[in-house]
Each structure stands twice: as C-alpha cells, then as structure tokens.
Short mmCIF file of C-alpha atoms in Angstrom, two decimals:
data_model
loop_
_atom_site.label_atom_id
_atom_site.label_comp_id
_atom_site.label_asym_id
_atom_site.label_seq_id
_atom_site.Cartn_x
_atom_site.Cartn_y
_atom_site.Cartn_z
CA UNK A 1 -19.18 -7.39 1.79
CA UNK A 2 -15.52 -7.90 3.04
CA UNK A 3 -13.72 -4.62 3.30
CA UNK A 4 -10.05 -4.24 1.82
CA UNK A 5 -9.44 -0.31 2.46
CA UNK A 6 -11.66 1.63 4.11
CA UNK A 7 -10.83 5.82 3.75
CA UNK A 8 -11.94 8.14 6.18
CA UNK A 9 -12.27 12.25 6.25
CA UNK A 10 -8.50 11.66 4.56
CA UNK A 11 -6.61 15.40 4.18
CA UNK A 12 -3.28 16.14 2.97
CA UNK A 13 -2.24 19.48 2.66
CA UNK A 14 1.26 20.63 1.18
CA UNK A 15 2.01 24.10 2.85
CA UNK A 16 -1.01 26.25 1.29
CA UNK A 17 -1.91 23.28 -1.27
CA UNK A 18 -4.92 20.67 -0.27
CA UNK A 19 -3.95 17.72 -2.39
CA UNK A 20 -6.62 15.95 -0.62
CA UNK A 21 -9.62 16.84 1.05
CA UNK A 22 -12.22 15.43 3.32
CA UNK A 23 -11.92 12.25 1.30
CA UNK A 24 -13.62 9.27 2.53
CA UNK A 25 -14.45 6.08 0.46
CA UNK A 26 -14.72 2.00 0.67
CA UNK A 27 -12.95 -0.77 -1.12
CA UNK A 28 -14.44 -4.13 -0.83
CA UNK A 29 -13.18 -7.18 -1.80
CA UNK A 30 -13.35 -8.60 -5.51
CA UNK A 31 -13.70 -5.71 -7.64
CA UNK A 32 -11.76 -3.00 -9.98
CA UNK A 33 -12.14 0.48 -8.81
CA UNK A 34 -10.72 3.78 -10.55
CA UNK A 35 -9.71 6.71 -9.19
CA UNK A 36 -10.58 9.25 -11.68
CA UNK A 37 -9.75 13.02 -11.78
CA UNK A 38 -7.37 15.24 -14.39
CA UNK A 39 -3.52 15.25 -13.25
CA UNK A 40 -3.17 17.09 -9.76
CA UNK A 41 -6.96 15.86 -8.47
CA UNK A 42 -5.09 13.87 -6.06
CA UNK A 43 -5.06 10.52 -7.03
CA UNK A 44 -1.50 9.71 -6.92
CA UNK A 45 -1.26 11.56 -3.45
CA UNK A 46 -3.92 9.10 -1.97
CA UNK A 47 -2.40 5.84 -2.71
CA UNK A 48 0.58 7.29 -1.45
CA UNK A 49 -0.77 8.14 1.67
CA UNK A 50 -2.49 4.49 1.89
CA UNK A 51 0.78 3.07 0.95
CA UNK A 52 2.66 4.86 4.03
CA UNK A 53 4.69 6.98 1.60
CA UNK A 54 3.21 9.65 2.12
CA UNK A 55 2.24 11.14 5.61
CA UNK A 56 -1.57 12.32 6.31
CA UNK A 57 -2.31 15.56 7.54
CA UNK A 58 -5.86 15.11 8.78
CA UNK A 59 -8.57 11.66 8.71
CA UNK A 60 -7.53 7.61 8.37
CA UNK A 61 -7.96 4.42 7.11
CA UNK A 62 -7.39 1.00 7.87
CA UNK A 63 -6.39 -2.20 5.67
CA UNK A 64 -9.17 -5.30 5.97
CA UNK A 65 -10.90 -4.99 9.25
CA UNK A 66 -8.71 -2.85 10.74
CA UNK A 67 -6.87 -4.65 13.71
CA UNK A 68 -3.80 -5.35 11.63
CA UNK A 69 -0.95 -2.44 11.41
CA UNK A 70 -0.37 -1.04 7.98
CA UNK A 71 3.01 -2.40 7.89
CA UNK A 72 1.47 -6.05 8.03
CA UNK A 73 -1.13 -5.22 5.96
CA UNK A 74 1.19 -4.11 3.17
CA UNK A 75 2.38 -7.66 2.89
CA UNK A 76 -0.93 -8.46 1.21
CA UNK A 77 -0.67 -5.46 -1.04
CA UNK A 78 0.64 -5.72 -4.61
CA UNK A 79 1.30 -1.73 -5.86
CA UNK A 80 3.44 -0.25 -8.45
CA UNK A 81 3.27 3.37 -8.25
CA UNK A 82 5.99 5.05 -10.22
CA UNK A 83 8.09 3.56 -13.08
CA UNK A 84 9.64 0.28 -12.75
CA UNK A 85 12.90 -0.55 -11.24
CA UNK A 86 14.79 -3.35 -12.23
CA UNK A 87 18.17 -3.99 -13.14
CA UNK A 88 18.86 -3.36 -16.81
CA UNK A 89 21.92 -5.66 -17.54
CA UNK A 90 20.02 -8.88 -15.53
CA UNK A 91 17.26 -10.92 -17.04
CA UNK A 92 13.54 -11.23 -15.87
CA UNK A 93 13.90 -13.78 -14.12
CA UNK A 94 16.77 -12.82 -12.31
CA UNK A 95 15.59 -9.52 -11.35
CA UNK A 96 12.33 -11.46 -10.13
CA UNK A 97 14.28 -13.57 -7.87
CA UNK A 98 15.90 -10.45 -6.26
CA UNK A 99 12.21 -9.43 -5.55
CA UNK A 100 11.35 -12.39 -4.09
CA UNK A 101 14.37 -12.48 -1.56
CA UNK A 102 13.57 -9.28 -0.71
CA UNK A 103 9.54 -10.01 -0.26
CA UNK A 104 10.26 -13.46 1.47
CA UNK A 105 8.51 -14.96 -1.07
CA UNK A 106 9.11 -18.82 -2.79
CA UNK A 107 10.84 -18.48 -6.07
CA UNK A 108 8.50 -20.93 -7.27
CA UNK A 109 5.97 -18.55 -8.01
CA UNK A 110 8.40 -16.49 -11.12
CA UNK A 111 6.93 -18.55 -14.01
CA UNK A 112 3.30 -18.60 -12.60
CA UNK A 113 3.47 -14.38 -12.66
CA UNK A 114 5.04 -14.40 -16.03
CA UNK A 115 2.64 -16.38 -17.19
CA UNK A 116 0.13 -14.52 -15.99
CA UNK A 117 1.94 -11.14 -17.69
CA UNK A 118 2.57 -12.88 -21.36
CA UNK A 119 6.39 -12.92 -20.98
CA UNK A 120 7.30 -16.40 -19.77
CA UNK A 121 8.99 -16.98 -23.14
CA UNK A 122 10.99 -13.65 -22.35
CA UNK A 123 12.46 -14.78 -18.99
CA UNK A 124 15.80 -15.04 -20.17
CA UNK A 125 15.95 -12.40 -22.02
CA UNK A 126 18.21 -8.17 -20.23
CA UNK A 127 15.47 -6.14 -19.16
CA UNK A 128 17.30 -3.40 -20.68
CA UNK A 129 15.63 -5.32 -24.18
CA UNK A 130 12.77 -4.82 -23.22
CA UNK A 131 9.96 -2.42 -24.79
CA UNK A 132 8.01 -0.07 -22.28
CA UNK A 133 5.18 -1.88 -22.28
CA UNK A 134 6.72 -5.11 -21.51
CA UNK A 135 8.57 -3.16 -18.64
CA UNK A 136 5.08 -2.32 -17.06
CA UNK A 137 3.95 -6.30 -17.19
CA UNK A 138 7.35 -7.06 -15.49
CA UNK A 139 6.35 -4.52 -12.87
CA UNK A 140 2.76 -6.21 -12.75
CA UNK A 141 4.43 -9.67 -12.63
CA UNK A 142 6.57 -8.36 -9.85
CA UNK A 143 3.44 -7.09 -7.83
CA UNK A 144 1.85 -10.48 -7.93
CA UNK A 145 5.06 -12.47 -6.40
CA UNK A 146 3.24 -12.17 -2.75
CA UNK A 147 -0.12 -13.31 -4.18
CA UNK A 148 -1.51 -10.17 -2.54
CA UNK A 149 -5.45 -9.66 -1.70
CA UNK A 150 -5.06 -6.04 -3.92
CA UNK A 151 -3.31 -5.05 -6.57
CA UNK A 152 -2.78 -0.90 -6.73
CA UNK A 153 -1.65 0.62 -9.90
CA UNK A 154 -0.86 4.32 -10.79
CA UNK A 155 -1.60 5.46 -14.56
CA UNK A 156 -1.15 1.85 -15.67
CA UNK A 157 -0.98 2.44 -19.14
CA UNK A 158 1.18 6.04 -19.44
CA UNK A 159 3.42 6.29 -22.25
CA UNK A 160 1.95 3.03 -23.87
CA UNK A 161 1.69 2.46 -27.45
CA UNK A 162 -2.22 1.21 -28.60
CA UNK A 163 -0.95 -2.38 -28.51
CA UNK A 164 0.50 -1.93 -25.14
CA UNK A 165 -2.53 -0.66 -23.41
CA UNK A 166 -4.80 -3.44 -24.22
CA UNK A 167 -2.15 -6.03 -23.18
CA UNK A 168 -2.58 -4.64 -20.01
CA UNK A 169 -5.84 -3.38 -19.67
CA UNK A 170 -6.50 -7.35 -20.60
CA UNK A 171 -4.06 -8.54 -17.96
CA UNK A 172 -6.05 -6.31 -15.14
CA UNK A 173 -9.44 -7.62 -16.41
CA UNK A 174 -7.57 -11.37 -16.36
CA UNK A 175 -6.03 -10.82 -12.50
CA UNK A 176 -9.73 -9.39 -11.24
CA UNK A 177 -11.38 -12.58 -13.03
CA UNK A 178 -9.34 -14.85 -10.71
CA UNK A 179 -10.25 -12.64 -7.53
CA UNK A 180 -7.39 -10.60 -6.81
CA UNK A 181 -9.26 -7.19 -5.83
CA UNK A 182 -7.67 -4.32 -7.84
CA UNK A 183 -7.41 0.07 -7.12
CA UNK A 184 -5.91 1.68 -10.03
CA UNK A 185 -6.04 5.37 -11.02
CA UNK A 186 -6.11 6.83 -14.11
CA UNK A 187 -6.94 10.14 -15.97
CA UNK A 188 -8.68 8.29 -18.72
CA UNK A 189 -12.17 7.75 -19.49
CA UNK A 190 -11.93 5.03 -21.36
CA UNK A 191 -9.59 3.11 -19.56
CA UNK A 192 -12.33 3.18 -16.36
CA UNK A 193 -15.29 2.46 -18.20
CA UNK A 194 -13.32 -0.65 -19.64
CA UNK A 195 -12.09 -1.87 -16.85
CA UNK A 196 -13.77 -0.46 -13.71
CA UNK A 197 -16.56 -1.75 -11.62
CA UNK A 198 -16.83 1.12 -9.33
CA UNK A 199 -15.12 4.65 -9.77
CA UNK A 200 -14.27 7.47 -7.52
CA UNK A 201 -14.25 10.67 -9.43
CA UNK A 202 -11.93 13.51 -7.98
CA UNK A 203 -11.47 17.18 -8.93
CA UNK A 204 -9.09 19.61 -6.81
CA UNK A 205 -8.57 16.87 -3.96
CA UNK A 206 -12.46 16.30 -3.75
CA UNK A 207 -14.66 13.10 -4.40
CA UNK A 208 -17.11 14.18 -6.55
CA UNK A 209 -18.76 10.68 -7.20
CA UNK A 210 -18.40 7.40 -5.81
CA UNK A 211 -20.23 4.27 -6.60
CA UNK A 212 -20.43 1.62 -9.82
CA UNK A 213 -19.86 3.16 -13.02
CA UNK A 214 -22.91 1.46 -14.42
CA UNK A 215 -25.02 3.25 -12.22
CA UNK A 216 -22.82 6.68 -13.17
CA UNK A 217 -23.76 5.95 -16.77
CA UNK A 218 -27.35 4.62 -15.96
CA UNK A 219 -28.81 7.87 -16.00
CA UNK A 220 -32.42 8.59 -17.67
CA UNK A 221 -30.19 9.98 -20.84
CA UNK A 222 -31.65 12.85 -23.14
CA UNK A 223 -33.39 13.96 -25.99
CA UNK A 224 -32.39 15.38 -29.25
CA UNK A 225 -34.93 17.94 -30.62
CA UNK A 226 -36.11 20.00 -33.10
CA UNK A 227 -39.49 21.73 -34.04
CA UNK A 228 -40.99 24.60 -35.60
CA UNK A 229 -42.21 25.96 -32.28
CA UNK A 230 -38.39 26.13 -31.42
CA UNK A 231 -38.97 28.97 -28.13
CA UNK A 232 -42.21 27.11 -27.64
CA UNK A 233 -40.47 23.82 -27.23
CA UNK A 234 -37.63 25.29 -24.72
CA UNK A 235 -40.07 27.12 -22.40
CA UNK A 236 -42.31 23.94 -21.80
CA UNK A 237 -39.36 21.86 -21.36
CA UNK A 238 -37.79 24.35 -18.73
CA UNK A 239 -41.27 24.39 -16.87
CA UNK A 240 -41.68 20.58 -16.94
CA UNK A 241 -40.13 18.49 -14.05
CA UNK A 242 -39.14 15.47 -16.22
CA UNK A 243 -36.55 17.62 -17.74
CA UNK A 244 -33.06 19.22 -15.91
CA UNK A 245 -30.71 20.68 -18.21
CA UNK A 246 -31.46 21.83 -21.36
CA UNK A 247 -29.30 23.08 -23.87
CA UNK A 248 -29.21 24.50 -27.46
CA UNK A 249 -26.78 24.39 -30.40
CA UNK A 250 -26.78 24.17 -33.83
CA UNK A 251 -30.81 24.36 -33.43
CA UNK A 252 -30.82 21.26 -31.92
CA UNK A 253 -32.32 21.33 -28.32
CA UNK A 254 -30.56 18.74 -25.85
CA UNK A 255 -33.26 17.61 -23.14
CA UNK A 256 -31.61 15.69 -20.34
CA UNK A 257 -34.34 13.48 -18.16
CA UNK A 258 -34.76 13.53 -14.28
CA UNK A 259 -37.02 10.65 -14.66
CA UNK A 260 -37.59 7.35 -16.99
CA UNK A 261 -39.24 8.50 -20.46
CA UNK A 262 -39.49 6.82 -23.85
CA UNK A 263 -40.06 9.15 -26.61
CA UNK A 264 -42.94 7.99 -28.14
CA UNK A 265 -44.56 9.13 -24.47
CA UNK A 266 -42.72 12.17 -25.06
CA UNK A 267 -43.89 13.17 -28.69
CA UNK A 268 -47.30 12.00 -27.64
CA UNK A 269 -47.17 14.73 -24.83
CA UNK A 270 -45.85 17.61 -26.71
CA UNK A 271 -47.95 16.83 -29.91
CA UNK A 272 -50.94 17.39 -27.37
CA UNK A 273 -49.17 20.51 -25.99
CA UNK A 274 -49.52 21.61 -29.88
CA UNK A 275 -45.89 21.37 -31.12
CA UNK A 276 -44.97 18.98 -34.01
CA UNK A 277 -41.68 17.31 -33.88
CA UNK A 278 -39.10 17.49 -36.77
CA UNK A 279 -36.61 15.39 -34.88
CA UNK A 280 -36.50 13.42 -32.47
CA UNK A 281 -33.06 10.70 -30.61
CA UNK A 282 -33.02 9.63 -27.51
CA UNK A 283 -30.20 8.94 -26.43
CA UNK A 284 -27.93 7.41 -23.04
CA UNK A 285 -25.08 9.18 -21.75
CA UNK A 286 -21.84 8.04 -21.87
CA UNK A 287 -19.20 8.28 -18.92
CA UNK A 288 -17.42 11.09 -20.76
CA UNK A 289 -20.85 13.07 -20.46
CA UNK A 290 -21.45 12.28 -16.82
CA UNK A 291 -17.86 12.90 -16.07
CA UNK A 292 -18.17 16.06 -17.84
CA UNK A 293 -21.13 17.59 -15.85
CA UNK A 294 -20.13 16.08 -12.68
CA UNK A 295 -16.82 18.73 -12.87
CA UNK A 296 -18.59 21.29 -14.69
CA UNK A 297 -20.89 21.50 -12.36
CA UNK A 298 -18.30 21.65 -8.98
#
C-alpha cells in the first residue's frame, strides 16, 4: 500500500511534560484514520509536529516515500488545525480567493470546494453571517483549494450543534469516497467509529492501539449470566481458558471470550458441568467498551 505519513519513535517533551512518547504509526493512502485519546493524550501535539509547527524532541517521519522535504510535501497537505481565519467583513468567495493567491492555486477551483462543503449558494454572502458550523465547512472548503493527497483535521466537529456535526461528519465520509486520504483527531467515540477506517488510540502521549476499528470492535464479545450456582458459575469461568475478564454486578456475571463461542456451545458445556442457566446474552462489544479497557487497563 502507498504510504502518506509514516511516524517513527516520535517524542516531544515540554520541560518535565512528555506530550508524546515513543510514538510510531503508518498512514497509507485512501483511508480515514482517528487519532483517539481524552484532551492532553497528545493528539493535537502530533499533527503539529507533522505539520512543522511544532518542533520534535526525539524520533521522525517522512511525507509519501520520503525523498521529498516536508516543506514540499506540505503543498499536498490540506489541514485545519485551530479555528478558522477568515476575514469577517469579506464574503466566501472573496476570502477564498485570498487563499488561493496565497497557495498558488487557480481560482477556478472556489465553486468546485463549495460545492463540495454545501455553501455554493452562500458565496456571496460576510463570513461574519455565518453560523459556526458553516465557518468549519469554509475552513474545509479552504483545505481542499490545493486538491491535496490528505486532508488533516483537529476536533472537527467542537462546539457544533447536532445538525452541524453530521454536515460534516457527511462531508469527511463524501471527500474519503472520492479518494482524498484523510487524519483527523477527535476525543469522541462516536465520531471514529462513524467515520474511521483505522484508529490510533492514545493515553498520556502513548499509542495504546493501532489498526482498523473493525478489527478493535471484532473481538469474541461476552456473555451475560445468571444461575443458581452463582459462586459455582464464577469459579469455573475463572479456571476456563475461553474466558478473560469476568465481572459481577447487579448479579449478573459479565464473561468476556478469548476465543470464538456461541452460547448454545456454552450452555451445553456448563449444563454438563451441572449448573442450569437462568439467563443467558451474548453479546459484541462496542468501541466505547474496547476503548474503555484498552485505558483501564494502561
């Protein structure tokens, strides 16, 4: 697969603070990835550092395959990573054609990005009119001028009303469709595991996961129990290597599977151990859960 951004052993230390830490991971070309962690994991620090704003202490990277300099490779980059910037008293489209003299890029391209944002038929109209979340889509719109091979975006939807976020959540899906690669980070569950092929979880400056969040969420899930033999029941399933964690409340004992196992295997095997079931769910984690133990556990 063609790489976009490749991350390797990347540190950044503030005085006593590690914002990032021994972080290495891959980009390749054509999907969505998240960078996913609480506020202060790191996230924003990284695609600083990747979009030379912010110096490295220890590690690299390289853009593509490596042999051009950031600084060209930045011309194929599309980020917005704080609020955006535009003049308040000029129009869309005028503040768009001040981007593209200062990009180099054809002024042709204005109605093709606002297209792509929903606001062609607000081109005309202050930007100081305009409601936050058609602010961010300017800001997207903006990003796209260059046609660039990535598109990086910090806590897209921050601040947004309901409406807002899935206008934008649905303009990332619609930019990915067509090919443009996209990086975006985000504190949200839900936002990654709507948009997101591939996610790189981070706690404290520290990758916890990487890989496709189908295969984060893919896991064996659990069981949902309940029996007479309620002690019985938790002392086989501790001794029994299909089964990792196992927890109890409310009565109900959660089973979580190492392994592949429907439950009518599983009440057949624990009717022969000698303990009836009174209930019995399977059930699949969601990325909340797996997000959950990943930093529970670290």
């Amino acid at each position: 697969m063609e790489s976009i951004l490749t991350i390797n052993n990347l540190t950044k230390k503030f005085g006593y603070l590690t914002a990032v830490k021994d972080l290495s991971f891959t980009i390749n070309k054509g999907n969505v990835y998240g960078i996913l962690g609480p506020n202060g994991s790191g996230k924003s620090t990284t695609l600083g550092i990747v979009l030379n704003v912010v110096n490295k202490t220890e590690g690299n990277f390289h853009w593509f395959d490596g042999n051009v300099s950031t600084h060209d490779a930045l011309k194929k980059v599309g980020a917005i990573i704080e609020r955006p910037n535009f003049y308040p008293y000029m129009t869309a489209q005028q503040n768009l054609k001040l981007v593209c003299r200062i990009k180099g890029v054809d002024q042709s391209k204005i109605d093709e990005k606002l297209e792509v944002v929903g606001l062609l038929d607000r081109k005309d109209h202050k930007f100081r009119t305009y409601s936050l979340g058609m602010k961010q889509r300017l800001a997207i719109a903006s990003a796209l001028l260059n046609d660039p091979e990535i598109l990086i975006l910090d806590e897209p939807t921050n601040g947004l009303d309901p409406q807002g976020i899935h206008q934008i959540r649905q303009i990332i899906k619609d930019i990915a469709q067509n090919g443009t690669t996209i990086l975006l980070a985000s504190h949200l569950l839900d936002e990654v595991e709507k948009v997101c092929s591939h996610v790189v979880v981070l706690r404290k400056g520290e990758k916890l996961y990487s890989g496709r969040v189908d295969e984060m969420i893919s896991s064996h899930g659990f069981f949902e129990l309940k029996a007479e033999k309620h002690d019985e029941l938790i002392s086989l399933l501790e001794r029994h290597n299909s089964f990792g964690t196992i927890k109890v409340e409310d009565h109900i004992i959660t089973a979580f599977l190492n392994e592949p196992m429907d439950a009518q295997t599983f009440n057949t095997l624990m009717f022969d151990k000698g303990i009836v079931l009174s209930h019995l769910v399977k059930r699949k984690e969601s990325l909340e859960e797996q997000f959950l133990q990943l930093t529970d556990n670290n």
